[in-house]
PDB file of C-alpha atoms and ligand atoms in Angstrom:
ATOM      1  CA  UNK A   1      -3.663  -1.518  12.675  1.00  0.00           C
ATOM      2  CA  UNK A   2      -6.511  -1.099  15.037  1.00  0.00           C
ATOM      3  CA  UNK A   3     -10.025  -1.580  13.751  1.00  0.00           C
ATOM      4  CA  UNK A   4     -10.465   2.162  14.426  1.00  0.00           C
ATOM      5  CA  UNK A   5      -7.659   3.055  12.034  1.00  0.00           C
ATOM      6  CA  UNK A   6      -9.119   0.875   9.327  1.00  0.00           C
ATOM      7  CA  UNK A   7     -12.573   2.323   9.895  1.00  0.00           C
ATOM      8  CA  UNK A   8     -11.125   5.849   9.647  1.00  0.00           C
ATOM      9  CA  UNK A   9      -9.487   5.091   6.295  1.00  0.00           C
ATOM     10  CA  UNK A  10     -12.711   3.534   5.019  1.00  0.00           C
ATOM     11  CA  UNK A  11     -14.648   6.574   6.162  1.00  0.00           C
ATOM     12  CA  UNK A  12     -12.175   8.971   4.540  1.00  0.00           C
ATOM     13  CA  UNK A  13     -11.927   7.111   1.194  1.00  0.00           C
ATOM     14  CA  UNK A  14     -10.618   7.894  -1.323  1.00  0.00           C
ATOM     15  CA  UNK A  15      -7.337   8.277   0.573  1.00  0.00           C
ATOM     16  CA  UNK A  16      -3.949   9.054  -0.973  1.00  0.00           C
ATOM     17  CA  UNK A  17      -1.018   7.191   0.571  1.00  0.00           C
ATOM     18  CA  UNK A  18       2.416   8.517  -0.344  1.00  0.00           C
ATOM     19  CA  UNK A  19       4.872   5.740  -1.209  1.00  0.00           C
ATOM     20  CA  UNK A  20       8.160   6.803   0.344  1.00  0.00           C
ATOM     21  CA  UNK A  21      10.283   4.766  -2.067  1.00  0.00           C
ATOM     22  CA  UNK A  22      11.387   7.938  -3.821  1.00  0.00           C
ATOM     23  CA  UNK A  23      11.662  10.231  -0.808  1.00  0.00           C
ATOM     24  CA  UNK A  24      14.831  11.894   0.468  1.00  0.00           C
ATOM     25  CA  UNK A  25      16.200   9.235   2.818  1.00  0.00           C
ATOM     26  CA  UNK A  26      18.838  11.675   4.069  1.00  0.00           C
ATOM     27  CA  UNK A  27      16.058  13.751   5.588  1.00  0.00           C
ATOM     28  CA  UNK A  28      13.166  11.563   6.697  1.00  0.00           C
ATOM     29  CA  UNK A  29      12.016  13.952   9.402  1.00  0.00           C
ATOM     30  CA  UNK A  30      11.614  16.796   6.914  1.00  0.00           C
ATOM     31  CA  UNK A  31       9.849  14.496   4.438  1.00  0.00           C
ATOM     32  CA  UNK A  32       7.317  13.435   7.076  1.00  0.00           C
ATOM     33  CA  UNK A  33       6.745  17.077   8.075  1.00  0.00           C
ATOM     34  CA  UNK A  34       6.093  18.032   4.456  1.00  0.00           C
ATOM     35  CA  UNK A  35       3.624  15.158   4.052  1.00  0.00           C
ATOM     36  CA  UNK A  36       1.827  16.063   7.274  1.00  0.00           C
ATOM     37  CA  UNK A  37       1.565  19.652   6.030  1.00  0.00           C
ATOM     38  CA  UNK A  38      -0.024  18.256   2.868  1.00  0.00           C
ATOM     39  CA  UNK A  39      -2.644  16.530   5.014  1.00  0.00           C
ATOM     40  CA  UNK A  40      -1.831  12.905   4.219  1.00  0.00           C
ATOM     41  CA  UNK A  41      -3.621  10.330   6.388  1.00  0.00           C
ATOM     42  CA  UNK A  42      -1.287   7.312   6.143  1.00  0.00           C
ATOM     43  CA  UNK A  43       2.132   6.347   4.748  1.00  0.00           C
ATOM     44  CA  UNK A  44       2.939   3.459   2.388  1.00  0.00           C
ATOM     45  CA  UNK A  45       6.325   1.802   2.956  1.00  0.00           C
ATOM     46  CA  UNK A  46       7.770  -0.473   0.267  1.00  0.00           C
ATOM     47  CA  UNK A  47       9.997  -3.314   1.481  1.00  0.00           C
ATOM     48  CA  UNK A  48      11.912  -5.169  -1.282  1.00  0.00           C
ATOM     49  CA  UNK A  49      14.376  -8.016  -0.856  1.00  0.00           C
ATOM     50  CA  UNK A  50      16.118  -8.307  -4.239  1.00  0.00           C
ATOM     51  CA  UNK A  51      14.698 -11.848  -4.614  1.00  0.00           C
ATOM     52  CA  UNK A  52      10.926 -11.577  -4.891  1.00  0.00           C
ATOM     53  CA  UNK A  53      11.538  -8.409  -6.902  1.00  0.00           C
ATOM     54  CA  UNK A  54      14.706  -7.321  -8.730  1.00  0.00           C
ATOM     55  CA  UNK A  55      15.281  -4.363  -6.429  1.00  0.00           C
ATOM     56  CA  UNK A  56      16.178  -3.777  -2.777  1.00  0.00           C
ATOM     57  CA  UNK A  57      14.962  -1.059  -0.471  1.00  0.00           C
ATOM     58  CA  UNK A  58      14.929  -1.270   3.312  1.00  0.00           C
ATOM     59  CA  UNK A  59      13.666  -3.339   6.226  1.00  0.00           C
ATOM     60  CA  UNK A  60      12.572  -3.020   9.830  1.00  0.00           C
ATOM     61  CA  UNK A  61      14.945  -0.217  10.949  1.00  0.00           C
ATOM     62  CA  UNK A  62      13.487   2.253   8.466  1.00  0.00           C
ATOM     63  CA  UNK A  63       9.919   1.227   9.360  1.00  0.00           C
ATOM     64  CA  UNK A  64      10.873   1.825  13.007  1.00  0.00           C
ATOM     65  CA  UNK A  65      12.317   5.222  12.080  1.00  0.00           C
ATOM     66  CA  UNK A  66       9.022   6.282  10.469  1.00  0.00           C
ATOM     67  CA  UNK A  67       7.200   4.948  13.546  1.00  0.00           C
ATOM     68  CA  UNK A  68       9.262   7.312  15.703  1.00  0.00           C
ATOM     69  CA  UNK A  69       8.539  10.247  13.410  1.00  0.00           C
ATOM     70  CA  UNK A  70       4.757   9.984  13.140  1.00  0.00           C
ATOM     71  CA  UNK A  71       1.557   8.503  14.528  1.00  0.00           C
ATOM     72  CA  UNK A  72       0.109   8.181  11.021  1.00  0.00           C
ATOM     73  CA  UNK A  73      -0.898   4.610  10.115  1.00  0.00           C
ATOM     74  CA  UNK A  74       1.997   2.773   8.426  1.00  0.00           C
ATOM     75  CA  UNK A  75       0.933   0.586   5.519  1.00  0.00           C
ATOM     76  CA  UNK A  76       3.846  -1.797   4.916  1.00  0.00           C
ATOM     77  CA  UNK A  77       3.959  -3.444   1.471  1.00  0.00           C
ATOM     78  CA  UNK A  78       6.177  -6.523   1.688  1.00  0.00           C
ATOM     79  CA  UNK A  79       7.690  -7.452  -1.682  1.00  0.00           C
ATOM     80  CA  UNK A  80       9.761 -10.259  -0.197  1.00  0.00           C
ATOM     81  CA  UNK A  81       9.975 -14.039  -0.277  1.00  0.00           C
ATOM     82  CA  UNK A  82       8.851 -15.970   2.790  1.00  0.00           C
ATOM     83  CA  UNK A  83       7.120 -12.951   4.355  1.00  0.00           C
ATOM     84  CA  UNK A  84       5.799 -15.160   7.201  1.00  0.00           C
ATOM     85  CA  UNK A  85       9.335 -15.226   8.643  1.00  0.00           C
ATOM     86  CA  UNK A  86       9.398 -11.454   9.100  1.00  0.00           C
ATOM     87  CA  UNK A  87       5.812 -10.486   9.961  1.00  0.00           C
ATOM     88  CA  UNK A  88       6.440 -10.312  13.704  1.00  0.00           C
ATOM     89  CA  UNK A  89       9.505  -8.118  13.248  1.00  0.00           C
ATOM     90  CA  UNK A  90       7.629  -5.689  11.004  1.00  0.00           C
ATOM     91  CA  UNK A  91       4.823  -5.584  13.545  1.00  0.00           C
ATOM     92  CA  UNK A  92       7.342  -4.824  16.324  1.00  0.00           C
ATOM     93  CA  UNK A  93       8.926  -2.131  14.131  1.00  0.00           C
ATOM     94  CA  UNK A  94       5.572  -0.355  14.085  1.00  0.00           C
ATOM     95  CA  UNK A  95       3.652  -1.519  11.006  1.00  0.00           C
ATOM     96  CA  UNK A  96      -0.105  -1.019  11.280  1.00  0.00           C
ATOM     97  CA  UNK A  97      -1.077  -2.860   8.100  1.00  0.00           C
ATOM     98  CA  UNK A  98       1.124  -5.603   6.661  1.00  0.00           C
ATOM     99  CA  UNK A  99       0.475  -6.568   3.048  1.00  0.00           C
ATOM    100  CA  UNK A 100       1.990  -9.724   1.614  1.00  0.00           C
ATOM    101  CA  UNK A 101       2.039 -10.803  -2.044  1.00  0.00           C
ATOM    102  CA  UNK A 102      -0.113 -13.809  -2.920  1.00  0.00           C
ATOM    103  CA  UNK A 103       2.694 -14.889  -5.275  1.00  0.00           C
ATOM    104  CA  UNK A 104       5.111 -15.146  -2.325  1.00  0.00           C
ATOM    105  CA  UNK A 105       3.208 -17.566  -0.073  1.00  0.00           C
ATOM    106  CA  UNK A 106       1.652 -21.027  -0.371  1.00  0.00           C
ATOM    107  CA  UNK A 107      -1.339 -20.263   1.811  1.00  0.00           C
ATOM    108  CA  UNK A 108      -2.599 -16.678   1.636  1.00  0.00           C
ATOM    109  CA  UNK A 109      -5.450 -17.079   4.133  1.00  0.00           C
ATOM    110  CA  UNK A 110      -3.279 -18.564   6.876  1.00  0.00           C
ATOM    111  CA  UNK A 111      -0.627 -15.853   6.396  1.00  0.00           C
ATOM    112  CA  UNK A 112      -3.334 -13.193   6.758  1.00  0.00           C
ATOM    113  CA  UNK A 113      -4.539 -14.916   9.940  1.00  0.00           C
ATOM    114  CA  UNK A 114      -0.984 -14.826  11.293  1.00  0.00           C
ATOM    115  CA  UNK A 115      -0.815 -11.073  10.642  1.00  0.00           C
ATOM    116  CA  UNK A 116      -4.157 -10.578  12.395  1.00  0.00           C
ATOM    117  CA  UNK A 117      -3.022 -12.628  15.362  1.00  0.00           C
ATOM    118  CA  UNK A 118      -0.372  -9.954  16.028  1.00  0.00           C
ATOM    119  CA  UNK A 119      -3.007  -7.225  16.019  1.00  0.00           C
ATOM    120  CA  UNK A 120      -2.062  -5.764  12.617  1.00  0.00           C
ATOM    121  CA  UNK A 121      -4.309  -5.086   9.660  1.00  0.00           C
ATOM    122  CA  UNK A 122      -3.727  -7.729   6.985  1.00  0.00           C
ATOM    123  CA  UNK A 123      -3.463  -7.114   3.247  1.00  0.00           C
ATOM    124  CA  UNK A 124      -2.969  -9.264   0.171  1.00  0.00           C
ATOM    125  CA  UNK A 125      -1.396  -7.939  -3.039  1.00  0.00           C
ATOM    126  CA  UNK A 126      -1.272  -9.291  -6.576  1.00  0.00           C
ATOM    127  CA  UNK A 127       0.902  -8.289  -9.518  1.00  0.00           C
ATOM    128  CA  UNK A 128      -0.638  -7.391 -12.891  1.00  0.00           C
ATOM    129  CA  UNK A 129      -0.062 -10.887 -14.356  1.00  0.00           C
ATOM    130  CA  UNK A 130      -1.684 -12.711 -11.426  1.00  0.00           C
ATOM    131  CA  UNK A 131      -5.355 -13.565 -11.993  1.00  0.00           C
ATOM    132  CA  UNK A 132      -7.602 -11.976  -9.400  1.00  0.00           C
ATOM    133  CA  UNK A 133      -9.400 -15.222  -8.561  1.00  0.00           C
ATOM    134  CA  UNK A 134      -6.198 -16.429  -6.853  1.00  0.00           C
ATOM    135  CA  UNK A 135      -7.181 -14.305  -3.837  1.00  0.00           C
ATOM    136  CA  UNK A 136     -10.940 -14.859  -3.775  1.00  0.00           C
ATOM    137  CA  UNK A 137     -10.857 -17.576  -1.108  1.00  0.00           C
ATOM    138  CA  UNK A 138      -8.621 -15.467   1.136  1.00  0.00           C
ATOM    139  CA  UNK A 139     -10.632 -12.241   0.894  1.00  0.00           C
ATOM    140  CA  UNK A 140     -12.755 -12.940   4.003  1.00  0.00           C
ATOM    141  CA  UNK A 141      -9.465 -12.895   5.979  1.00  0.00           C
ATOM    142  CA  UNK A 142      -8.223  -9.652   4.389  1.00  0.00           C
ATOM    143  CA  UNK A 143      -8.677  -6.066   5.560  1.00  0.00           C
ATOM    144  CA  UNK A 144      -7.104  -4.821   2.359  1.00  0.00           C
ATOM    145  CA  UNK A 145      -6.689  -6.084  -1.212  1.00  0.00           C
ATOM    146  CA  UNK A 146      -3.888  -4.402  -3.170  1.00  0.00           C
ATOM    147  CA  UNK A 147      -4.141  -4.487  -6.943  1.00  0.00           C
ATOM    148  CA  UNK A 148      -0.745  -3.669  -8.455  1.00  0.00           C
ATOM    149  CA  UNK A 149      -0.932  -1.484 -11.549  1.00  0.00           C
ATOM    150  CA  UNK A 150       2.784  -2.017 -12.259  1.00  0.00           C
ATOM    151  CA  UNK A 151       5.023  -5.038 -11.685  1.00  0.00           C
ATOM    152  CA  UNK A 152       6.184  -4.740  -8.102  1.00  0.00           C
ATOM    153  CA  UNK A 153       9.764  -3.566  -7.814  1.00  0.00           C
ATOM    154  CA  UNK A 154      10.224   0.024  -8.911  1.00  0.00           C
ATOM    155  CA  UNK A 155       8.648   3.440  -8.644  1.00  0.00           C
ATOM    156  CA  UNK A 156       8.061   5.582 -11.704  1.00  0.00           C
ATOM    157  CA  UNK A 157       6.604   2.891 -14.009  1.00  0.00           C
ATOM    158  CA  UNK A 158       3.619   3.351 -16.341  1.00  0.00           C
ATOM    159  CA  UNK A 159       0.119   2.515 -15.138  1.00  0.00           C
ATOM    160  CA  UNK A 160      -1.268  -0.866 -16.239  1.00  0.00           C
ATOM    161  CA  UNK A 161      -5.087  -0.648 -16.462  1.00  0.00           C
ATOM    162  CA  UNK A 162      -5.478  -4.403 -15.888  1.00  0.00           C
ATOM    163  CA  UNK A 163      -5.764  -3.479 -12.183  1.00  0.00           C
ATOM    164  CA  UNK A 164      -9.029  -1.617 -12.805  1.00  0.00           C
ATOM    165  CA  UNK A 165     -11.028  -4.685 -13.822  1.00  0.00           C
ATOM    166  CA  UNK A 166      -9.586  -6.557 -10.841  1.00  0.00           C
ATOM    167  CA  UNK A 167     -10.802  -3.804  -8.510  1.00  0.00           C
ATOM    168  CA  UNK A 168     -14.321  -4.223  -9.896  1.00  0.00           C
ATOM    169  CA  UNK A 169     -14.122  -8.004  -9.504  1.00  0.00           C
ATOM    170  CA  UNK A 170     -12.933  -7.795  -5.896  1.00  0.00           C
ATOM    171  CA  UNK A 171     -15.696  -5.345  -5.037  1.00  0.00           C
ATOM    172  CA  UNK A 172     -18.285  -7.571  -6.751  1.00  0.00           C
ATOM    173  CA  UNK A 173     -17.468 -10.512  -4.518  1.00  0.00           C
ATOM    174  CA  UNK A 174     -16.550  -8.680  -1.290  1.00  0.00           C
ATOM    175  CA  UNK A 175     -18.238  -5.476  -0.176  1.00  0.00           C
ATOM    176  CA  UNK A 176     -16.134  -4.986   2.977  1.00  0.00           C
ATOM    177  CA  UNK A 177     -12.477  -5.217   2.016  1.00  0.00           C
ATOM    178  CA  UNK A 178     -10.537  -1.983   1.474  1.00  0.00           C
ATOM    179  CA  UNK A 179      -9.231  -1.883  -2.085  1.00  0.00           C
ATOM    180  CA  UNK A 180      -5.850  -0.298  -2.749  1.00  0.00           C
ATOM    181  CA  UNK A 181      -4.105   0.390  -6.046  1.00  0.00           C
ATOM    182  CA  UNK A 182      -0.361   0.933  -6.400  1.00  0.00           C
ATOM    183  CA  UNK A 183       1.825   1.874  -9.342  1.00  0.00           C
ATOM    184  CA  UNK A 184       1.733   4.668 -11.903  1.00  0.00           C
ATOM    185  CA  UNK A 185      -1.059   6.498 -10.089  1.00  0.00           C
ATOM    186  CA  UNK A 186      -0.868  10.160 -11.077  1.00  0.00           C
ATOM    187  CA  UNK A 187      -3.111  13.054 -12.139  1.00  0.00           C
ATOM    188  CA  UNK A 188      -3.895  11.329 -15.452  1.00  0.00           C
ATOM    189  CA  UNK A 189      -4.781   7.935 -13.964  1.00  0.00           C
ATOM    190  CA  UNK A 190      -6.140   8.546 -10.472  1.00  0.00           C
ATOM    191  CA  UNK A 191      -9.700   9.283 -11.631  1.00  0.00           C
ATOM    192  CA  UNK A 192      -9.943   5.879 -13.327  1.00  0.00           C
ATOM    193  CA  UNK A 193      -8.852   4.238 -10.078  1.00  0.00           C
ATOM    194  CA  UNK A 194     -11.528   5.814  -7.898  1.00  0.00           C
ATOM    195  CA  UNK A 195     -14.139   5.395 -10.616  1.00  0.00           C
ATOM    196  CA  UNK A 196     -13.374   1.653 -10.581  1.00  0.00           C
ATOM    197  CA  UNK A 197     -13.812   1.588  -6.802  1.00  0.00           C
ATOM    198  CA  UNK A 198     -10.340   1.990  -5.294  1.00  0.00           C
ATOM    199  CA  UNK A 199     -10.434   3.267  -1.697  1.00  0.00           C
ATOM    200  CA  UNK A 200      -6.692   3.705  -1.155  1.00  0.00           C
ATOM    201  CA  UNK A 201      -4.411   5.230  -3.784  1.00  0.00           C
ATOM    202  CA  UNK A 202      -0.663   4.740  -3.434  1.00  0.00           C
ATOM    203  CA  UNK A 203       1.315   7.527  -5.097  1.00  0.00           C
ATOM    204  CA  UNK A 204       5.102   7.751  -5.364  1.00  0.00           C
ATOM    205  CA  UNK A 205       6.627   9.761  -8.190  1.00  0.00           C
ATOM    206  CA  UNK A 206       3.559  11.971  -8.683  1.00  0.00           C
ATOM    207  CA  UNK A 207       4.245  13.383  -5.200  1.00  0.00           C
ATOM    208  CA  UNK A 208       7.995  12.981  -4.650  1.00  0.00           C
ATOM    209  CA  UNK A 209       8.799  14.120  -8.193  1.00  0.00           C
ATOM    210  CA  UNK A 210       7.084  17.449  -7.511  1.00  0.00           C
ATOM    211  CA  UNK A 211       8.596  20.443  -5.753  1.00  0.00           C
ATOM    212  CA  UNK A 212       5.501  21.163  -3.661  1.00  0.00           C
ATOM    213  CA  UNK A 213       3.807  18.223  -1.883  1.00  0.00           C
ATOM    214  CA  UNK A 214       0.874  20.345  -0.701  1.00  0.00           C
ATOM    215  CA  UNK A 215      -0.157  21.212  -4.262  1.00  0.00           C
ATOM    216  CA  UNK A 216       0.557  17.694  -5.535  1.00  0.00           C
ATOM    217  CA  UNK A 217      -1.580  16.000  -2.860  1.00  0.00           C
ATOM    218  CA  UNK A 218      -4.358  18.593  -3.172  1.00  0.00           C
ATOM    219  CA  UNK A 219      -4.612  18.182  -6.961  1.00  0.00           C
ATOM    220  CA  UNK A 220      -4.496  14.381  -6.755  1.00  0.00           C
ATOM    221  CA  UNK A 221      -7.147  14.413  -4.068  1.00  0.00           C
ATOM    222  CA  UNK A 222      -9.453  16.658  -6.094  1.00  0.00           C
ATOM    223  CA  UNK A 223      -9.114  14.404  -9.147  1.00  0.00           C
ATOM    224  CA  UNK A 224      -9.723  11.293  -7.024  1.00  0.00           C
ATOM    225  CA  UNK A 225     -12.808  12.697  -5.324  1.00  0.00           C
ATOM    226  CA  UNK A 226     -14.268  14.097  -8.560  1.00  0.00           C
ATOM    227  CA  UNK A 227     -14.272  10.643 -10.153  1.00  0.00           C
ATOM    228  CA  UNK A 228     -15.362   8.622  -7.114  1.00  0.00           C
TER     229      UNK A 228
HETATM  230  O1  5SP B   1       5.130  -0.888  -4.600  1.00  0.00           O
HETATM  231  C1  5SP B   1       5.526  -0.065  -5.393  1.00  0.00           C
HETATM  232  C2  5SP B   1       6.463  -0.447  -6.502  1.00  0.00           C
HETATM  233  O2  5SP B   1       6.706  -1.790  -6.437  1.00  0.00           O
HETATM  234  C3  5SP B   1       4.995   1.306  -5.298  1.00  0.00           C
HETATM  235  O3  5SP B   1       4.502   1.604  -4.015  1.00  0.00           O
HETATM  236  C4  5SP B   1       5.726   2.410  -5.982  1.00  0.00           C
HETATM  237  O4  5SP B   1       6.739   2.937  -5.185  1.00  0.00           O
HETATM  238  C5  5SP B   1       4.802   3.522  -6.373  1.00  0.00           C
HETATM  239  O5  5SP B   1       5.513   4.482  -7.078  1.00  0.00           O
HETATM  240  P1  5SP B   1       4.889   5.205  -8.375  1.00  0.00           P
HETATM  241  O6  5SP B   1       4.539   4.132  -9.374  1.00  0.00           O
HETATM  242  O7  5SP B   1       3.675   5.947  -7.893  1.00  0.00           O
HETATM  243  O8  5SP B   1       5.983   6.117  -8.838  1.00  0.00           O
HETATM  244 CO1   CO B   2       3.955  -0.295  -2.831  1.00  0.00          CO
END
């Protein structure tokens, strides 16, 4: 992602990013149109390999399909083992931000540098059971820190508030990094996320489980802004 894109998201925070895990994959064009009509500013794409997490989704071809359908920034959340082996391919497929899990690599900082070297924004994610200090040393290399509020792997899980204290900790030691939260974010929980300092709010079922995306995104946005 260009520095401009990142600056725009920072400027617009709090920003809701729909997670397309639960979208209608038989009709991606229509789904993107509906999200654009709802005014979303970026898309969150969840890549799962069935090894790092006990679920499988999709890989580069679907990222490339979204790239064809929209100019919106694509925030690609890699829930895969050995993400270093695939970073270039996700970049070529059209990812703007690539987020890897700290639990999946030996050296977080060098993986983030590799992502940057391709010209992408670089993110680091941690699951609820991973202590936040695991990523402290790597934060100067990160554009984005993703605090998971569910165990990575599935949409539709309940929000784990352990992510909120981690958001505060990350902000305490790094004033620049964009902070994202992902998992169980809905109308009941989104205010706590922005109150804690989250800039980017990933939302799956609380958008795709609703009949009207415009109303869903508007209501989530109002709740996020009111608490920020
Ligand atoms: O990365 C993940 C799950 O591992 C997420 O992006 C979920 O897809 C979000 O879905 P909800 O929890 O909002 O339903
Ligand atoms: Co995700």
